[in-house]
PDB file of C-alpha atoms in Angstrom:
ATOM      1  CA  UNK A  19     109.105  96.435 115.651  1.00 51.00           C
ATOM      2  CA  UNK A  20     106.003  98.649 116.222  1.00 53.00           C
ATOM      3  CA  UNK A  21     103.322  97.017 118.714  1.00 47.00           C
ATOM      4  CA  UNK A  22     100.587  96.842 116.041  1.00 50.00           C
ATOM      5  CA  UNK A  23     102.714  94.706 113.672  1.00 50.00           C
ATOM      6  CA  UNK A  24     102.270  91.117 114.953  1.00 45.00           C
ATOM      7  CA  UNK A  25     104.965  88.617 113.987  1.00 48.00           C
ATOM      8  CA  UNK A  26     103.759  85.342 112.347  1.00 40.00           C
ATOM      9  CA  UNK A  27     105.625  83.295 115.043  1.00 39.00           C
ATOM     10  CA  UNK A  28     103.581  84.758 118.004  1.00 38.00           C
ATOM     11  CA  UNK A  29     100.108  83.941 116.624  1.00 33.00           C
ATOM     12  CA  UNK A  30      97.869  81.304 118.160  1.00 33.00           C
ATOM     13  CA  UNK A  31      96.604  78.315 116.150  1.00 34.00           C
ATOM     14  CA  UNK A  32      92.943  79.294 115.841  1.00 36.00           C
ATOM     15  CA  UNK A  33      91.129  76.997 113.857  1.00 43.00           C
ATOM     16  CA  UNK A  34      91.485  73.195 112.879  1.00 47.00           C
ATOM     17  CA  UNK A  35      92.793  74.404 109.588  1.00 73.00           C
ATOM     18  CA  UNK A  36      95.018  77.297 110.491  1.00 82.00           C
ATOM     19  CA  UNK A  37      95.717  80.202 108.189  1.00 88.00           C
ATOM     20  CA  UNK A  38      99.181  80.268 106.330  1.00 92.00           C
ATOM     21  CA  UNK A  39     101.499  82.498 108.679  1.00 92.00           C
ATOM     22  CA  UNK A  40     101.436  85.515 106.467  1.00 93.00           C
ATOM     23  CA  UNK A  41      97.505  85.596 106.331  1.00 94.00           C
ATOM     24  CA  UNK A  42      97.352  85.311 110.022  1.00 93.00           C
ATOM     25  CA  UNK A  43      99.824  87.997 110.763  1.00 94.00           C
ATOM     26  CA  UNK A  44      98.049  90.308 108.218  1.00 96.00           C
ATOM     27  CA  UNK A  45      94.651  89.695 110.005  1.00 95.00           C
ATOM     28  CA  UNK A  46      96.094  90.295 113.485  1.00 93.00           C
ATOM     29  CA  UNK A  47      97.616  93.691 112.106  1.00 96.00           C
ATOM     30  CA  UNK A  48      94.315  94.649 110.548  1.00 96.00           C
ATOM     31  CA  UNK A  49      92.627  94.187 113.873  1.00 95.00           C
ATOM     32  CA  UNK A  50      95.369  95.902 115.864  1.00 95.00           C
ATOM     33  CA  UNK A  51      95.357  98.996 113.617  1.00 96.00           C
ATOM     34  CA  UNK A  52      91.394  99.295 113.244  1.00 96.00           C
ATOM     35  CA  UNK A  53      91.587  98.551 109.624  1.00 96.00           C
ATOM     36  CA  UNK A  54      89.320  95.911 110.416  1.00 96.00           C
ATOM     37  CA  UNK A  55      86.360  96.769 112.717  1.00 96.00           C
ATOM     38  CA  UNK A  56      83.378  95.035 114.113  1.00 97.00           C
ATOM     39  CA  UNK A  57      80.148  96.785 114.723  1.00 96.00           C
ATOM     40  CA  UNK A  58      77.153  98.080 112.607  1.00 97.00           C
ATOM     41  CA  UNK A  59      78.184  99.438 109.329  1.00 96.00           C
ATOM     42  CA  UNK A  60      76.005 100.863 106.530  1.00 93.00           C
ATOM     43  CA  UNK A  61      77.634  99.877 103.117  1.00 89.00           C
ATOM     44  CA  UNK A  62      77.301 101.634  99.738  1.00 83.00           C
ATOM     45  CA  UNK A  63      75.099  98.766  98.552  1.00 82.00           C
ATOM     46  CA  UNK A  64      72.653  99.607 101.391  1.00 86.00           C
ATOM     47  CA  UNK A  65      73.353  96.362 103.305  1.00 89.00           C
ATOM     48  CA  UNK A  66      74.239  96.542 106.920  1.00 94.00           C
ATOM     49  CA  UNK A  67      77.506  94.802 107.524  1.00 95.00           C
ATOM     50  CA  UNK A  68      78.909  93.509 111.040  1.00 97.00           C
ATOM     51  CA  UNK A  69      82.445  94.239 109.869  1.00 96.00           C
ATOM     52  CA  UNK A  70      84.218  97.105 108.084  1.00 96.00           C
ATOM     53  CA  UNK A  71      87.714  96.817 106.154  1.00 95.00           C
ATOM     54  CA  UNK A  72      89.514 100.090 105.231  1.00 94.00           C
ATOM     55  CA  UNK A  73      93.139  99.857 103.700  1.00 92.00           C
ATOM     56  CA  UNK A  74      93.188 103.571 103.845  1.00 92.00           C
ATOM     57  CA  UNK A  75      94.308 103.198 107.425  1.00 95.00           C
ATOM     58  CA  UNK A  76      97.585 101.591 106.281  1.00 96.00           C
ATOM     59  CA  UNK A  77      99.243 104.939 105.777  1.00 95.00           C
ATOM     60  CA  UNK A  78     102.327 104.683 108.149  1.00 96.00           C
ATOM     61  CA  UNK A  79     105.550 102.955 107.116  1.00 96.00           C
ATOM     62  CA  UNK A  80     105.273  99.926 109.254  1.00 96.00           C
ATOM     63  CA  UNK A  81     101.462  99.338 108.328  1.00 96.00           C
ATOM     64  CA  UNK A  82     102.293  99.862 104.582  1.00 96.00           C
ATOM     65  CA  UNK A  83     105.235  97.369 104.916  1.00 96.00           C
ATOM     66  CA  UNK A  84     102.703  94.809 106.619  1.00 96.00           C
ATOM     67  CA  UNK A  85     100.272  95.266 103.771  1.00 97.00           C
ATOM     68  CA  UNK A  86     102.757  95.006 100.873  1.00 97.00           C
ATOM     69  CA  UNK A  87     104.295  91.904 102.556  1.00 97.00           C
ATOM     70  CA  UNK A  88     100.906  90.228 102.574  1.00 97.00           C
ATOM     71  CA  UNK A  89     100.083  91.234  99.043  1.00 98.00           C
ATOM     72  CA  UNK A  90     103.712  89.801  97.856  1.00 98.00           C
ATOM     73  CA  UNK A  91     103.394  86.671  99.840  1.00 97.00           C
ATOM     74  CA  UNK A  92      99.991  85.995  98.378  1.00 97.00           C
ATOM     75  CA  UNK A  93     101.159  86.529  95.037  1.00 98.00           C
ATOM     76  CA  UNK A  94     104.253  84.275  95.548  1.00 97.00           C
ATOM     77  CA  UNK A  95     102.234  81.521  97.183  1.00 96.00           C
ATOM     78  CA  UNK A  96      99.752  81.190  94.109  1.00 95.00           C
ATOM     79  CA  UNK A  97     100.318  78.123  91.976  1.00 93.00           C
ATOM     80  CA  UNK A  98     100.961  77.735  89.151  1.00 93.00           C
ATOM     81  CA  UNK A  99     103.132  80.563  89.493  1.00 94.00           C
ATOM     82  CA  UNK A 100     102.170  83.893  87.910  1.00 95.00           C
ATOM     83  CA  UNK A 101     104.401  85.257  85.118  1.00 96.00           C
ATOM     84  CA  UNK A 102     103.934  89.072  84.914  1.00 98.00           C
ATOM     85  CA  UNK A 103     106.112  92.234  84.252  1.00 97.00           C
ATOM     86  CA  UNK A 104     103.789  94.917  85.566  1.00 98.00           C
ATOM     87  CA  UNK A 105     101.635  95.455  88.605  1.00 98.00           C
ATOM     88  CA  UNK A 106      99.011  97.944  87.943  1.00 97.00           C
ATOM     89  CA  UNK A 107      97.313 100.085  90.643  1.00 96.00           C
ATOM     90  CA  UNK A 108      94.329 101.758  89.633  1.00 94.00           C
ATOM     91  CA  UNK A 109      93.966 105.566  90.883  1.00 91.00           C
ATOM     92  CA  UNK A 110      93.865 106.272  93.506  1.00 90.00           C
ATOM     93  CA  UNK A 111      93.898 103.625  96.109  1.00 91.00           C
ATOM     94  CA  UNK A 112      95.770 101.089  94.008  1.00 94.00           C
ATOM     95  CA  UNK A 113      98.724 103.574  93.470  1.00 96.00           C
ATOM     96  CA  UNK A 114     100.385 103.109  96.938  1.00 96.00           C
ATOM     97  CA  UNK A 115      99.434  99.384  96.927  1.00 97.00           C
ATOM     98  CA  UNK A 116     101.207  98.746  93.385  1.00 97.00           C
ATOM     99  CA  UNK A 117     104.425 100.767  94.544  1.00 97.00           C
ATOM    100  CA  UNK A 118     104.923  99.283  97.811  1.00 98.00           C
ATOM    101  CA  UNK A 119     104.386  95.645  96.629  1.00 98.00           C
ATOM    102  CA  UNK A 120     106.536  95.920  93.598  1.00 98.00           C
ATOM    103  CA  UNK A 121     109.402  96.959  96.139  1.00 98.00           C
ATOM    104  CA  UNK A 122     108.493  94.028  98.511  1.00 98.00           C
ATOM    105  CA  UNK A 123     108.416  91.536  95.761  1.00 98.00           C
ATOM    106  CA  UNK A 124     111.931  92.719  94.505  1.00 98.00           C
ATOM    107  CA  UNK A 125     113.169  92.258  98.073  1.00 98.00           C
ATOM    108  CA  UNK A 126     111.783  88.798  98.533  1.00 97.00           C
ATOM    109  CA  UNK A 127     112.715  87.413  95.127  1.00 97.00           C
ATOM    110  CA  UNK A 128     115.078  89.764  93.367  1.00 97.00           C
ATOM    111  CA  UNK A 129     116.110  87.219  90.704  1.00 96.00           C
ATOM    112  CA  UNK A 130     112.545  87.035  89.426  1.00 96.00           C
ATOM    113  CA  UNK A 131     111.069  90.532  90.189  1.00 97.00           C
ATOM    114  CA  UNK A 132     114.062  92.767  90.359  1.00 97.00           C
ATOM    115  CA  UNK A 133     112.857  94.286  86.955  1.00 97.00           C
ATOM    116  CA  UNK A 134     109.182  94.349  87.780  1.00 98.00           C
ATOM    117  CA  UNK A 135     107.420  97.630  87.006  1.00 98.00           C
ATOM    118  CA  UNK A 136     104.549  99.458  88.669  1.00 98.00           C
ATOM    119  CA  UNK A 137     102.015 101.433  86.709  1.00 97.00           C
ATOM    120  CA  UNK A 138      98.969 103.411  87.475  1.00 96.00           C
ATOM    121  CA  UNK A 139      96.397 105.522  85.498  1.00 93.00           C
ATOM    122  CA  UNK A 140      95.904 109.117  85.461  1.00 85.00           C
ATOM    123  CA  UNK A 141      92.253 110.440  86.168  1.00 71.00           C
ATOM    124  CA  UNK A 142      92.798 112.753  83.271  1.00 66.00           C
ATOM    125  CA  UNK A 143      95.031 112.418  80.251  1.00 61.00           C
ATOM    126  CA  UNK A 144      98.201 114.461  80.396  1.00 57.00           C
ATOM    127  CA  UNK A 145      98.335 116.874  77.236  1.00 56.00           C
ATOM    128  CA  UNK A 146     101.911 117.898  77.586  1.00 54.00           C
ATOM    129  CA  UNK A 147     105.317 116.500  78.124  1.00 52.00           C
ATOM    130  CA  UNK A 148     105.015 112.566  77.500  1.00 59.00           C
ATOM    131  CA  UNK A 149     101.263 112.704  77.568  1.00 56.00           C
ATOM    132  CA  UNK A 150      98.975 109.746  77.905  1.00 73.00           C
ATOM    133  CA  UNK A 151      97.082 108.075  80.632  1.00 85.00           C
ATOM    134  CA  UNK A 152      99.653 106.072  82.197  1.00 91.00           C
ATOM    135  CA  UNK A 153     102.330 106.650  84.786  1.00 93.00           C
ATOM    136  CA  UNK A 154     105.046 104.136  85.289  1.00 94.00           C
ATOM    137  CA  UNK A 155     106.059 101.153  83.443  1.00 95.00           C
ATOM    138  CA  UNK A 156     104.376 100.908  79.946  1.00 95.00           C
ATOM    139  CA  UNK A 157     101.585  98.210  79.374  1.00 96.00           C
ATOM    140  CA  UNK A 158     102.126  97.559  75.587  1.00 96.00           C
ATOM    141  CA  UNK A 159     103.136  93.879  75.179  1.00 97.00           C
ATOM    142  CA  UNK A 160     103.311  93.259  78.834  1.00 97.00           C
ATOM    143  CA  UNK A 161     101.663  90.761  81.216  1.00 98.00           C
ATOM    144  CA  UNK A 162      99.777  92.724  83.849  1.00 98.00           C
ATOM    145  CA  UNK A 163      98.463  92.068  87.280  1.00 98.00           C
ATOM    146  CA  UNK A 164      96.051  94.554  88.879  1.00 97.00           C
ATOM    147  CA  UNK A 165      96.461  95.223  92.576  1.00 97.00           C
ATOM    148  CA  UNK A 166      93.514  96.894  94.508  1.00 94.00           C
ATOM    149  CA  UNK A 167      91.916  96.921  97.919  1.00 91.00           C
ATOM    150  CA  UNK A 168      88.717  95.209  97.342  1.00 86.00           C
ATOM    151  CA  UNK A 169      86.046  94.432  94.548  1.00 83.00           C
ATOM    152  CA  UNK A 170      82.769  95.882  95.152  1.00 76.00           C
ATOM    153  CA  UNK A 171      80.477  96.049  92.195  1.00 72.00           C
ATOM    154  CA  UNK A 172      83.436  95.365  89.807  1.00 71.00           C
ATOM    155  CA  UNK A 173      83.009  98.561  87.727  1.00 78.00           C
ATOM    156  CA  UNK A 174      86.401  99.896  88.517  1.00 82.00           C
ATOM    157  CA  UNK A 175      88.127  96.570  87.787  1.00 88.00           C
ATOM    158  CA  UNK A 176      86.455  96.500  84.481  1.00 90.00           C
ATOM    159  CA  UNK A 177      87.429  99.867  83.574  1.00 91.00           C
ATOM    160  CA  UNK A 178      91.117  99.134  84.432  1.00 93.00           C
ATOM    161  CA  UNK A 179      90.886  96.047  82.452  1.00 95.00           C
ATOM    162  CA  UNK A 180      89.615  97.944  79.360  1.00 94.00           C
ATOM    163  CA  UNK A 181      92.420 100.550  79.843  1.00 94.00           C
ATOM    164  CA  UNK A 182      95.107  97.786  79.964  1.00 96.00           C
ATOM    165  CA  UNK A 183      93.765  96.160  76.833  1.00 96.00           C
ATOM    166  CA  UNK A 184      93.765  99.665  74.947  1.00 94.00           C
ATOM    167  CA  UNK A 185      97.246 100.207  76.054  1.00 95.00           C
ATOM    168  CA  UNK A 186      98.260  96.907  74.548  1.00 97.00           C
ATOM    169  CA  UNK A 187      98.754  94.974  77.918  1.00 97.00           C
ATOM    170  CA  UNK A 188      97.422  91.311  78.680  1.00 97.00           C
ATOM    171  CA  UNK A 189      95.700  90.917  82.000  1.00 97.00           C
ATOM    172  CA  UNK A 190      96.976  87.773  83.795  1.00 97.00           C
ATOM    173  CA  UNK A 191      95.534  88.107  87.243  1.00 97.00           C
ATOM    174  CA  UNK A 192      93.917  90.383  89.913  1.00 96.00           C
ATOM    175  CA  UNK A 193      94.723  90.633  93.565  1.00 97.00           C
ATOM    176  CA  UNK A 194      92.878  92.248  96.312  1.00 96.00           C
ATOM    177  CA  UNK A 195      93.122  92.467 100.087  1.00 96.00           C
ATOM    178  CA  UNK A 196      89.821  91.008 101.010  1.00 95.00           C
ATOM    179  CA  UNK A 197      87.205  88.824  99.330  1.00 94.00           C
ATOM    180  CA  UNK A 198      83.925  89.441 101.165  1.00 92.00           C
ATOM    181  CA  UNK A 199      82.515  86.255  99.436  1.00 94.00           C
ATOM    182  CA  UNK A 200      79.070  88.039  99.197  1.00 91.00           C
ATOM    183  CA  UNK A 201      76.688  87.950  96.261  1.00 91.00           C
ATOM    184  CA  UNK A 202      75.797  91.039  94.125  1.00 86.00           C
ATOM    185  CA  UNK A 203      72.961  93.070  95.273  1.00 81.00           C
ATOM    186  CA  UNK A 204      69.590  91.764  93.740  1.00 71.00           C
ATOM    187  CA  UNK A 205      68.273  93.107  90.572  1.00 68.00           C
ATOM    188  CA  UNK A 206      64.911  94.681  89.937  1.00 65.00           C
ATOM    189  CA  UNK A 207      62.157  92.536  91.328  1.00 61.00           C
ATOM    190  CA  UNK A 208      64.807  90.320  93.439  1.00 67.00           C
ATOM    191  CA  UNK A 209      64.738  90.310  97.197  1.00 69.00           C
ATOM    192  CA  UNK A 210      68.296  91.254  98.320  1.00 74.00           C
ATOM    193  CA  UNK A 211      67.793  89.417 101.573  1.00 73.00           C
ATOM    194  CA  UNK A 212      66.207  86.236 100.267  1.00 72.00           C
ATOM    195  CA  UNK A 213      68.959  84.203 101.596  1.00 70.00           C
ATOM    196  CA  UNK A 214      69.652  82.630  98.067  1.00 75.00           C
ATOM    197  CA  UNK A 215      73.088  82.577  96.803  1.00 73.00           C
ATOM    198  CA  UNK A 216      74.057  84.668  93.699  1.00 85.00           C
ATOM    199  CA  UNK A 217      77.549  85.187  91.996  1.00 90.00           C
ATOM    200  CA  UNK A 218      79.930  87.646  93.464  1.00 91.00           C
ATOM    201  CA  UNK A 219      81.442  90.615  91.761  1.00 89.00           C
ATOM    202  CA  UNK A 220      84.779  88.873  91.913  1.00 90.00           C
ATOM    203  CA  UNK A 221      83.217  85.489  90.533  1.00 91.00           C
ATOM    204  CA  UNK A 222      81.665  87.564  87.671  1.00 90.00           C
ATOM    205  CA  UNK A 223      85.143  89.091  86.854  1.00 92.00           C
ATOM    206  CA  UNK A 224      86.709  85.505  86.839  1.00 92.00           C
ATOM    207  CA  UNK A 225      84.183  84.049  84.620  1.00 93.00           C
ATOM    208  CA  UNK A 226      84.105  86.965  82.202  1.00 92.00           C
ATOM    209  CA  UNK A 227      87.767  87.502  81.888  1.00 94.00           C
ATOM    210  CA  UNK A 228      89.167  83.984  82.696  1.00 95.00           C
ATOM    211  CA  UNK A 229      91.961  85.254  84.964  1.00 96.00           C
ATOM    212  CA  UNK A 230      92.276  84.383  88.727  1.00 96.00           C
ATOM    213  CA  UNK A 231      91.166  86.754  91.340  1.00 95.00           C
ATOM    214  CA  UNK A 232      93.320  86.352  94.251  1.00 96.00           C
ATOM    215  CA  UNK A 233      92.907  87.822  97.775  1.00 96.00           C
ATOM    216  CA  UNK A 234      95.032  87.981 100.882  1.00 97.00           C
ATOM    217  CA  UNK A 235      91.849  87.278 103.146  1.00 96.00           C
ATOM    218  CA  UNK A 236      88.352  85.971 102.739  1.00 95.00           C
ATOM    219  CA  UNK A 237      85.219  86.412 104.896  1.00 95.00           C
ATOM    220  CA  UNK A 238      85.783  82.790 105.878  1.00 95.00           C
ATOM    221  CA  UNK A 239      89.189  83.251 106.912  1.00 95.00           C
ATOM    222  CA  UNK A 240      87.996  86.286 109.027  1.00 95.00           C
ATOM    223  CA  UNK A 241      85.480  84.143 110.717  1.00 95.00           C
ATOM    224  CA  UNK A 242      87.565  81.364 111.608  1.00 94.00           C
ATOM    225  CA  UNK A 243      90.306  83.409 113.025  1.00 92.00           C
ATOM    226  CA  UNK A 244      88.142  85.525 115.199  1.00 92.00           C
ATOM    227  CA  UNK A 245      86.684  82.504 116.657  1.00 92.00           C
ATOM    228  CA  UNK A 246      89.948  81.371 117.503  1.00 89.00           C
ATOM    229  CA  UNK A 247      90.718  84.688 119.177  1.00 90.00           C
ATOM    230  CA  UNK A 248      87.737  84.306 121.444  1.00 92.00           C
ATOM    231  CA  UNK A 249      85.705  86.909 119.673  1.00 94.00           C
ATOM    232  CA  UNK A 250      82.701  84.621 119.284  1.00 95.00           C
ATOM    233  CA  UNK A 251      80.063  87.354 119.044  1.00 96.00           C
ATOM    234  CA  UNK A 252      81.793  89.115 116.140  1.00 96.00           C
ATOM    235  CA  UNK A 253      82.283  85.790 114.503  1.00 96.00           C
ATOM    236  CA  UNK A 254      78.537  84.800 114.832  1.00 96.00           C
ATOM    237  CA  UNK A 255      77.436  88.310 113.569  1.00 97.00           C
ATOM    238  CA  UNK A 256      79.606  87.610 110.449  1.00 97.00           C
ATOM    239  CA  UNK A 257      78.358  84.170 110.073  1.00 96.00           C
ATOM    240  CA  UNK A 258      74.711  85.468 110.054  1.00 94.00           C
ATOM    241  CA  UNK A 259      75.694  88.063 107.577  1.00 94.00           C
ATOM    242  CA  UNK A 260      77.374  85.422 105.310  1.00 93.00           C
ATOM    243  CA  UNK A 261      74.183  83.260 105.608  1.00 90.00           C
ATOM    244  CA  UNK A 262      72.171  86.094 104.304  1.00 90.00           C
ATOM    245  CA  UNK A 263      74.450  87.334 101.576  1.00 91.00           C
ATOM    246  CA  UNK A 264      76.607  84.447 100.599  1.00 91.00           C
ATOM    247  CA  UNK A 265      77.865  84.195  97.022  1.00 91.00           C
ATOM    248  CA  UNK A 266      77.366  80.958  94.935  1.00 89.00           C
ATOM    249  CA  UNK A 267      81.013  80.958  93.530  1.00 85.00           C
TER     250      UNK A 267
END
């Protein structure tokens, strides 16, 4: 096993309420692979974050396997059990996430997921051959879960949802790797750093579409585990950031 993939059995108990083994193992892998970094990062929103999460670094076979395992186990652990027949990955980041996670689900539960399809969209409609916007399993009449890395403003997820609906599919859930648990940026006339909670982008999508939005990890998970690993300074910086930008949902 590569050194940066941490077996769940070797992980320390890091908080009074320890994370499930698959979550702890995934967080350890994020840290050891530098997919999760601590420091001072300027985000697209203009906020300065003490941490940065980048699933694009999961580009080796062993790391992609760790990522797909974490997605699959999060879906399997959800109750009540999700019934779906297509895992849809919005282009481009969602494409390898969907394909790898379908493979992992079929491995972990072949009876339930052996015939699960992956699907993704083209950025431009194909005007030859079979044509269309969709690659992989068709969406018409299917129950669909969207898989992606994060939800930022929610724009890309809404576009994916509308595409699924146009193709005749039914959205049943969304899963991402990390829930930042932070409020949407303030609107005109609002102070983004007023410390007052507002709804998150994930919360807005849950409310608007009435579907569960799952995540492998949350910012709260990250803070608890980094404390347990003795990274008190990183944990405190994340706590201060969360206090400033915490979502109300």
